[in-house]
Coordinates of C-alpha atoms in Angstrom, one line a residue:
M44 CA 174.0 -44.7 245.5
V45 CA 171.8 -44.4 242.4
Q46 CA 169.3 -41.7 242.8
S47 CA 165.7 -42.6 242.3
P48 CA 163.8 -40.9 239.5
S49 CA 161.3 -38.3 240.7
V50 CA 158.3 -36.4 239.4
R51 CA 156.9 -33.0 240.4
F52 CA 153.5 -32.8 242.0
V53 CA 151.0 -30.2 243.3
T54 CA 147.9 -30.6 245.3
L55 CA 144.8 -28.3 245.1
D56 CA 141.4 -28.0 246.7
V57 CA 138.9 -27.8 243.9
F58 CA 135.4 -26.1 243.6
T59 CA 136.4 -23.7 246.3
K60 CA 138.5 -20.5 246.8
E61 CA 139.5 -21.5 250.4
R62 CA 142.1 -24.0 251.3
F63 CA 140.9 -27.1 253.2
R64 CA 137.5 -26.9 251.6
G65 CA 136.3 -28.4 248.3
N66 CA 137.7 -31.6 246.9
P67 CA 141.4 -32.3 247.1
L68 CA 143.3 -33.2 243.9
A69 CA 146.8 -34.3 243.2
I70 CA 148.4 -33.3 239.8
V71 CA 151.6 -35.2 238.8
H72 CA 153.8 -33.9 236.0
V73 CA 154.7 -36.7 233.6
P74 CA 158.3 -36.2 232.6
L75 CA 159.1 -35.5 229.0
D76 CA 161.5 -38.4 228.8
N77 CA 159.6 -40.9 230.9
D78 CA 156.0 -41.7 230.0
L79 CA 154.9 -43.4 233.2
S80 CA 153.4 -46.8 232.8
Q81 CA 149.8 -47.5 233.7
R82 CA 151.0 -49.6 236.7
T83 CA 153.1 -46.7 238.0
K84 CA 150.3 -44.2 237.6
Q85 CA 147.9 -46.5 239.5
Q86 CA 150.5 -47.0 242.3
I87 CA 151.0 -43.2 242.6
A88 CA 147.2 -42.7 242.7
R89 CA 146.9 -45.2 245.6
E90 CA 149.8 -43.5 247.4
F91 CA 148.0 -40.1 247.3
N92 CA 144.8 -41.9 248.2
L93 CA 142.5 -39.2 247.0
S94 CA 139.3 -39.6 245.0
E95 CA 141.3 -38.8 241.8
T96 CA 144.9 -38.1 240.8
V97 CA 145.8 -36.4 237.5
F98 CA 148.8 -37.2 235.4
L99 CA 149.6 -34.1 233.3
H100 CA 151.6 -34.7 230.2
P101 CA 154.0 -32.1 228.5
P102 CA 152.6 -29.8 225.8
L103 CA 151.5 -31.8 222.7
S104 CA 153.7 -29.6 220.6
E105 CA 156.7 -27.3 221.3
G106 CA 155.6 -23.9 222.3
N107 CA 151.9 -24.9 222.6
A108 CA 151.4 -24.8 226.3
V109 CA 147.6 -24.4 225.9
N110 CA 147.0 -27.9 224.5
R111 CA 147.7 -30.6 227.1
R112 CA 146.9 -34.3 227.5
Y113 CA 145.9 -35.5 231.0
D114 CA 145.0 -38.9 232.5
I115 CA 142.7 -39.3 235.5
F116 CA 143.0 -42.2 238.0
T117 CA 141.0 -43.2 241.1
T118 CA 142.7 -45.4 243.6
T119 CA 141.5 -48.4 241.6
E120 CA 141.1 -47.5 237.9
E121 CA 141.5 -44.9 235.2
L122 CA 138.5 -42.8 234.2
P123 CA 137.6 -41.3 230.8
F124 CA 136.6 -38.0 232.4
A125 CA 135.9 -36.5 235.8
G126 CA 134.8 -33.0 236.8
H127 CA 137.0 -31.8 239.7
P128 CA 140.3 -33.1 238.1
T129 CA 139.4 -31.1 235.0
I130 CA 138.6 -27.9 236.8
G131 CA 141.6 -28.2 239.1
T132 CA 143.9 -28.9 236.2
L133 CA 142.6 -26.0 234.2
V134 CA 143.0 -23.5 237.1
Y135 CA 146.5 -24.8 237.9
L136 CA 147.7 -24.5 234.3
C137 CA 146.3 -21.0 233.8
Q138 CA 147.6 -19.7 237.1
D139 CA 151.0 -21.5 236.7
D140 CA 151.7 -20.5 233.1
N141 CA 150.0 -17.3 232.1
T142 CA 150.9 -17.5 228.4
T143 CA 148.6 -14.7 227.3
G144 CA 149.0 -12.0 229.9
S145 CA 145.3 -11.3 229.7
A146 CA 142.5 -11.8 232.2
V147 CA 140.8 -14.6 230.3
Q148 CA 142.7 -17.5 228.8
S149 CA 141.6 -20.3 226.5
I150 CA 143.1 -23.8 226.9
T151 CA 142.3 -27.3 225.6
L152 CA 142.7 -30.5 227.6
Q153 CA 142.8 -33.9 225.9
A154 CA 140.9 -36.4 228.0
K155 CA 140.2 -40.0 227.2
A156 CA 136.5 -39.0 226.7
G157 CA 137.5 -36.3 224.1
P158 CA 138.9 -32.8 223.9
I159 CA 137.8 -30.2 226.6
I160 CA 137.8 -26.6 225.5
A161 CA 137.9 -24.2 228.4
H162 CA 138.3 -20.6 229.4
F163 CA 139.9 -19.2 232.6
N164 CA 139.0 -15.8 234.0
G165 CA 142.0 -14.4 235.8
E166 CA 140.0 -11.7 237.5
T167 CA 137.5 -14.1 239.1
G168 CA 139.7 -17.2 239.3
V169 CA 136.9 -19.3 237.7
A170 CA 137.5 -21.9 235.0
E171 CA 134.6 -22.9 232.7
A172 CA 134.9 -26.1 230.6
S173 CA 132.8 -27.3 227.7
I174 CA 132.9 -30.9 228.8
P175 CA 132.6 -34.0 226.6
H176 CA 129.1 -35.5 226.9
N177 CA 127.2 -38.5 225.5
V178 CA 124.3 -38.4 227.9
R179 CA 122.5 -41.7 228.2
I180 CA 119.4 -42.3 230.4
H181 CA 119.4 -46.1 230.7
Q182 CA 116.2 -47.9 230.0
T183 CA 116.1 -49.7 233.4
P184 CA 116.1 -47.6 236.5
V185 CA 117.5 -48.7 239.8
P186 CA 114.8 -50.0 242.2
L187 CA 114.3 -48.3 245.5
E188 CA 114.7 -51.6 247.4
S189 CA 118.3 -51.8 246.3
I190 CA 119.1 -48.3 247.4
L191 CA 117.4 -48.8 250.8
A192 CA 119.6 -51.9 251.4
A193 CA 122.6 -49.6 251.2
Q194 CA 121.0 -46.6 252.9
P195 CA 118.6 -47.9 255.5
S196 CA 118.1 -44.4 257.0
M197 CA 116.0 -43.6 253.9
Q198 CA 113.4 -46.1 255.1
R199 CA 112.3 -43.7 257.9
P200 CA 110.0 -42.4 256.5
K201 CA 109.5 -43.5 252.9
A202 CA 107.2 -40.6 252.1
G203 CA 108.3 -38.7 249.0
L204 CA 110.5 -41.5 247.7
E205 CA 110.1 -42.9 244.2
P206 CA 109.8 -46.6 243.4
S207 CA 113.0 -46.4 241.3
Y208 CA 115.7 -43.9 240.3
P209 CA 117.3 -43.1 236.9
L210 CA 120.6 -44.5 235.9
V211 CA 122.4 -41.8 233.8
S212 CA 125.7 -41.7 232.0
I213 CA 127.4 -38.4 231.3
V214 CA 129.9 -40.2 228.9
K215 CA 130.4 -43.9 228.2
G216 CA 132.2 -45.4 231.2
L217 CA 130.9 -42.9 233.8
T218 CA 127.4 -43.5 235.2
F219 CA 125.4 -42.3 238.3
V220 CA 122.2 -43.3 240.0
L221 CA 120.4 -40.0 240.6
I222 CA 118.5 -40.2 243.8
N223 CA 116.2 -37.3 244.6
L224 CA 115.5 -36.9 248.3
P225 CA 112.3 -35.0 249.5
Q226 CA 114.1 -32.5 251.8
V227 CA 117.6 -31.1 252.2
E228 CA 117.6 -32.4 255.8
D229 CA 117.4 -35.9 254.5
L230 CA 120.9 -35.7 253.1
A231 CA 122.4 -35.5 256.7
K232 CA 120.8 -38.8 257.5
L233 CA 122.7 -40.8 254.9
T234 CA 125.3 -43.3 256.1
V235 CA 128.9 -43.1 255.2
G236 CA 131.1 -46.3 255.3
G237 CA 128.3 -48.8 254.9
R238 CA 127.7 -51.2 252.1
G239 CA 127.2 -50.0 248.5
I240 CA 124.3 -50.6 246.2
D241 CA 124.4 -54.1 244.9
R242 CA 126.0 -54.0 241.4
N243 CA 123.4 -56.4 240.2
A244 CA 120.9 -53.6 240.6
F245 CA 122.6 -51.7 237.7
K246 CA 121.0 -52.7 234.4
W247 CA 123.0 -50.7 231.9
D248 CA 122.0 -50.5 228.3
D249 CA 123.9 -52.9 226.0
G250 CA 127.5 -51.8 225.6
W251 CA 127.3 -49.3 228.4
T252 CA 128.7 -51.3 231.4
S253 CA 130.6 -48.8 233.5
F254 CA 131.9 -47.3 236.7
T255 CA 128.7 -46.4 238.6
V256 CA 128.0 -44.6 241.9
P257 CA 125.0 -43.1 243.6
Y258 CA 124.5 -39.3 243.7
F259 CA 122.0 -38.1 246.3
Y260 CA 120.4 -34.7 245.9
A261 CA 117.7 -32.4 247.1
I262 CA 116.3 -29.3 245.3
V263 CA 116.7 -26.2 247.4
S264 CA 114.9 -23.8 245.1
E265 CA 113.9 -23.3 241.5
D266 CA 113.0 -20.1 239.7
K267 CA 109.5 -19.6 238.3
D268 CA 110.7 -20.0 234.7
R269 CA 112.4 -23.3 235.7
K270 CA 115.6 -22.3 234.0
R271 CA 117.7 -21.8 237.2
M272 CA 117.9 -24.2 240.1
R273 CA 119.8 -24.5 243.4
I274 CA 120.7 -28.0 244.6
R275 CA 122.4 -29.7 247.6
S276 CA 124.0 -33.1 247.0
R277 CA 126.2 -35.9 248.4
M278 CA 128.1 -38.6 246.7
I279 CA 128.7 -41.7 248.9
E280 CA 130.1 -45.0 247.9
P281 CA 132.3 -47.6 249.6
V282 CA 135.6 -47.1 247.7
C283 CA 136.1 -43.4 248.5
G284 CA 133.6 -43.0 251.3
E285 CA 132.3 -39.6 250.6
D286 CA 133.4 -37.3 247.8
P287 CA 133.3 -33.5 248.6
A288 CA 132.6 -32.4 245.0
T289 CA 131.8 -34.5 242.0
G290 CA 131.7 -32.4 238.8
S291 CA 130.9 -35.3 236.5
A292 CA 127.9 -36.3 238.7
A293 CA 126.8 -32.7 238.9
S294 CA 127.0 -32.5 235.1
A295 CA 125.0 -35.8 234.7
L296 CA 122.3 -34.5 237.1
S297 CA 122.1 -31.1 235.4
A298 CA 121.8 -32.7 232.0
Y299 CA 119.1 -35.1 233.2
L300 CA 117.1 -32.3 234.9
A301 CA 117.4 -30.1 231.8
L302 CA 116.1 -32.9 229.6
Q303 CA 113.1 -33.4 231.9
R304 CA 112.1 -29.8 231.3
G305 CA 112.7 -30.2 227.6
S306 CA 112.3 -26.7 226.3
A307 CA 113.9 -26.6 222.8
G308 CA 116.9 -24.4 222.4
T309 CA 116.8 -23.4 226.1
A310 CA 119.8 -23.0 228.4
Y311 CA 119.5 -24.1 232.1
S312 CA 121.7 -23.1 235.0
F313 CA 122.4 -25.1 238.1
Y314 CA 124.2 -24.1 241.3
I315 CA 125.1 -27.3 243.3
E316 CA 126.5 -27.3 246.8
Q317 CA 128.2 -30.5 247.9
G318 CA 130.4 -31.6 250.8
V319 CA 128.5 -29.5 253.3
E320 CA 127.8 -32.4 255.7
M321 CA 131.5 -33.4 255.8
G322 CA 132.8 -29.9 256.4
R323 CA 134.3 -29.4 252.9
H324 CA 131.8 -27.1 251.3
S325 CA 132.1 -27.1 247.5
D326 CA 130.5 -24.8 244.9
I327 CA 129.8 -26.3 241.5
R328 CA 128.1 -24.5 238.6
V329 CA 126.7 -26.2 235.5
K330 CA 125.0 -24.7 232.4
V331 CA 123.2 -27.0 230.1
G332 CA 122.0 -26.1 226.6
L333 CA 119.4 -28.2 224.9
D334 CA 119.4 -28.5 221.1
N335 CA 116.5 -27.3 218.9
S336 CA 114.6 -30.5 219.4
G337 CA 114.6 -30.2 223.2
K338 CA 115.4 -33.9 223.4
S339 CA 119.2 -33.8 223.2
I340 CA 122.0 -32.0 224.9
G341 CA 123.8 -29.3 222.9
E342 CA 126.4 -28.2 225.4
V343 CA 127.4 -28.8 229.0
L344 CA 129.5 -26.1 230.7
L345 CA 131.1 -27.0 234.1
S346 CA 132.7 -24.2 236.1
G347 CA 134.5 -23.7 239.4
S348 CA 137.6 -22.4 241.2
A349 CA 140.6 -24.1 242.8
V350 CA 143.4 -23.1 245.2
I351 CA 146.9 -24.6 245.5
V352 CA 147.6 -26.3 248.8
S353 CA 151.0 -28.0 248.5
Q354 CA 153.7 -28.9 246.0
G355 CA 156.9 -31.0 245.9
T356 CA 158.6 -34.0 244.4
L357 CA 157.7 -37.7 244.5
N358 CA 160.3 -40.4 244.2
I359 CA 159.3 -43.3 242.0

């Protein structure tokens, strides 16, 4: 009998230090002698049936373990960038292959959206990544009526709701409807498993048509200087149901809120809790630095932890 080829995999829970919390992630090692086809990657991602699966390629050059290419797949398509796959992959690489022997390591991941330079603190177990960004606040927001059709619980009551909500891309190909709810308690009233927002409600700027999902949030607290904020959030959409932690959405939201404050050359910090309502509490931290004009993003730093849950081989 001819033995089927196999690949190594590992699963982690991301944006948490505790197993069975945070957002699950599968990382599949792409063999050196078998660059898996797009079709095979998509099949494997559907088999894991997680919000995202990473395909981690061998080092780009011999002896250079700190420069790696990775691909990110949902169950239906490839993404140019995503937050929890990035943080999970960084933590896994730095814990699995301590090439420096020091408490803090530097590593570069090559994503479809561009290179991601990151640091890992071995003492705290936290990875911080300077993520690619091309923030775009689209000219046409999403009308409240389209959101209410997908989330009828928001109709009771409508007090505190806006007539429309911003459509924001963190990079080209990855867009979120940022929906600010009046109170944290309103997040628990949202419906999982219902219809999604009608795609016709998304009016992207020319050339920016992309994967788009809603991101609901409520502001818990904000410091007097408006430079630090605590937020609770949920990401709900029909394909994956509910996502326990969405680093790319958290980054888009943080960038948007920083731009609304618009203080030139200022850095803003955001602590975002997600997955609480579904029992998978996740801790996401984002720092956003504005440039000297206060009208553009200079840097977006996404940080978090991860813990290995399982590992094994997958026959293909």
